[in-house]
Each structure stands twice: as structure tokens, then as C-alpha cells.
């Protein structure tokens, strides 16, 4: 029996794409406090992804909670990017 490599959440193409997209878009922010806030959100998103990676053999509720938090952070970042594109 071949052992399957576990796919990490942080390695998923969509997550990697989002991370690159938000990093690129947020790099254009000139307002220091907004930049700090957005960088913190990006850091939180990465931390939740790592928690999901670490919890694959554990409580599915924890995985779901972290997934939901990533979705919420993604919505916040998308809102900021949309606001940036309007200005």
C-alpha cells in the first residue's frame, strides 16, 4: 500500500493564488495605518492556514473554525482591495 502525501491547506493553488494576489494589491497601500492593518490580516490568514495544516488529524471543528476565519479575513481584504481600485 502506497502512503498518500497529505495535501496541506497552505499548498492549495487557490490559497496560494489569494496570498499572492492580496500581497501584491496591498503593497500599493500608502496609508501607514491601513497598510499595518492589512498586513496583520494577511498574517492572520497565514496563521489560520498553518493551524489547518497542523490539525488534519485532529478535531474537524477546529479545521472548520479556522476555515471560516480565513473566509472572513479574505472578505475584509477583498473589501480593502475593492476600495483601493475605486480611488
mmCIF file of C-alpha atoms in Angstrom:
data_model
loop_
_atom_site.group_PDB
_atom_site.id
_atom_site.type_symbol
_atom_site.label_atom_id
_atom_site.label_comp_id
_atom_site.label_asym_id
_atom_site.label_seq_id
_atom_site.Cartn_x
_atom_site.Cartn_y
_atom_site.Cartn_z
ATOM 1 C CA UNK A 1 0.000 0.000 0.000
ATOM 2 C CA UNK A 2 1.380 3.340 -1.033
ATOM 3 C CA UNK A 3 1.185 6.080 1.539
ATOM 4 C CA UNK A 4 -0.567 9.181 0.340
ATOM 5 C CA UNK A 5 1.035 12.548 0.835
ATOM 6 C CA UNK A 6 -1.274 14.766 2.805
ATOM 7 C CA UNK A 7 -2.247 17.863 0.912
ATOM 8 C CA UNK A 8 -1.743 20.894 3.092
ATOM 9 C CA UNK A 9 -4.288 23.691 3.014
ATOM 10 C CA UNK A 10 -1.455 26.193 2.661
ATOM 11 C CA UNK A 11 -0.322 24.383 -0.509
ATOM 12 C CA UNK A 12 -3.698 24.560 -2.255
ATOM 13 C CA UNK A 13 -3.457 26.513 -5.532
ATOM 14 C CA UNK A 14 -6.432 28.771 -4.680
ATOM 15 C CA UNK A 15 -4.939 29.692 -1.306
ATOM 16 C CA UNK A 16 -1.531 30.391 -2.890
ATOM 17 C CA UNK A 17 -3.226 32.486 -5.587
ATOM 18 C CA UNK A 18 -5.139 34.502 -2.971
ATOM 19 C CA UNK A 19 -1.996 35.049 -0.925
ATOM 20 C CA UNK A 20 -0.046 36.350 -3.939
ATOM 21 C CA UNK A 21 -2.987 38.486 -5.104
ATOM 22 C CA UNK A 22 -3.537 40.166 -1.731
ATOM 23 C CA UNK A 23 0.189 40.627 -1.120
ATOM 24 C CA UNK A 24 0.577 42.375 -4.486
ATOM 25 C CA UNK A 25 -2.530 44.544 -4.098
ATOM 26 C CA UNK A 26 -1.771 45.534 -0.507
ATOM 27 C CA UNK A 27 1.799 46.500 -1.398
ATOM 28 C CA UNK A 28 0.335 49.562 -3.161
ATOM 29 C CA UNK A 29 -1.238 50.961 0.025
ATOM 30 C CA UNK A 30 0.345 54.240 1.074
ATOM 31 C CA UNK A 31 -1.678 54.897 4.259
ATOM 32 C CA UNK A 32 0.567 53.520 7.065
ATOM 33 C CA UNK A 33 -2.217 52.525 9.463
ATOM 34 C CA UNK A 34 -4.245 50.807 6.720
ATOM 35 C CA UNK A 35 -1.108 49.044 5.480
ATOM 36 C CA UNK A 36 -0.366 47.765 9.009
ATOM 37 C CA UNK A 37 -3.965 46.618 9.475
ATOM 38 C CA UNK A 38 -3.976 44.771 6.141
ATOM 39 C CA UNK A 39 -0.591 43.178 6.733
ATOM 40 C CA UNK A 40 -1.893 41.939 10.091
ATOM 41 C CA UNK A 41 -4.939 40.448 8.348
ATOM 42 C CA UNK A 42 -2.669 38.735 5.827
ATOM 43 C CA UNK A 43 -0.538 37.378 8.677
ATOM 44 C CA UNK A 44 -3.666 36.092 10.458
ATOM 45 C CA UNK A 45 -4.797 34.390 7.248
ATOM 46 C CA UNK A 46 -1.435 32.598 7.024
ATOM 47 C CA UNK A 47 -1.590 31.606 10.687
ATOM 48 C CA UNK A 48 -5.070 30.093 10.273
ATOM 49 C CA UNK A 49 -3.860 28.160 7.215
ATOM 50 C CA UNK A 50 -0.973 26.754 9.262
ATOM 51 C CA UNK A 51 -3.400 25.772 12.027
ATOM 52 C CA UNK A 52 -5.487 23.887 9.471
ATOM 53 C CA UNK A 53 -2.336 22.167 8.174
ATOM 54 C CA UNK A 54 -1.408 21.150 11.719
ATOM 55 C CA UNK A 55 -4.871 19.892 12.660
ATOM 56 C CA UNK A 56 -5.599 17.446 9.823
ATOM 57 C CA UNK A 57 -5.537 14.500 12.222
ATOM 58 C CA UNK A 58 -7.467 16.275 14.942
ATOM 59 C CA UNK A 59 -10.810 17.888 15.627
ATOM 60 C CA UNK A 60 -12.730 18.689 12.414
ATOM 61 C CA UNK A 61 -14.473 21.529 14.256
ATOM 62 C CA UNK A 62 -11.132 23.305 14.676
ATOM 63 C CA UNK A 63 -10.435 22.943 10.974
ATOM 64 C CA UNK A 64 -13.860 24.383 10.162
ATOM 65 C CA UNK A 65 -13.429 27.282 12.611
ATOM 66 C CA UNK A 66 -10.097 28.220 11.044
ATOM 67 C CA UNK A 67 -11.521 27.857 7.538
ATOM 68 C CA UNK A 68 -14.365 30.230 8.447
ATOM 69 C CA UNK A 69 -11.885 32.736 9.887
ATOM 70 C CA UNK A 70 -9.887 32.626 6.639
ATOM 71 C CA UNK A 71 -13.079 33.301 4.685
ATOM 72 C CA UNK A 72 -13.883 36.290 6.939
ATOM 73 C CA UNK A 73 -10.351 37.702 6.586
ATOM 74 C CA UNK A 74 -10.490 37.172 2.818
ATOM 75 C CA UNK A 75 -13.753 39.166 2.680
ATOM 76 C CA UNK A 76 -12.144 42.022 4.636
ATOM 77 C CA UNK A 77 -9.094 42.048 2.357
ATOM 78 C CA UNK A 78 -11.277 41.906 -0.765
ATOM 79 C CA UNK A 79 -13.220 44.907 0.519
ATOM 80 C CA UNK A 80 -9.985 46.888 1.024
ATOM 81 C CA UNK A 81 -8.738 45.955 -2.457
ATOM 82 C CA UNK A 82 -12.065 47.000 -3.990
ATOM 83 C CA UNK A 83 -11.849 50.340 -2.168
ATOM 84 C CA UNK A 84 -8.282 50.820 -3.437
ATOM 85 C CA UNK A 85 -9.394 50.216 -7.017
ATOM 86 C CA UNK A 86 -12.132 52.855 -6.690
ATOM 87 C CA UNK A 87 -9.681 55.609 -5.747
#
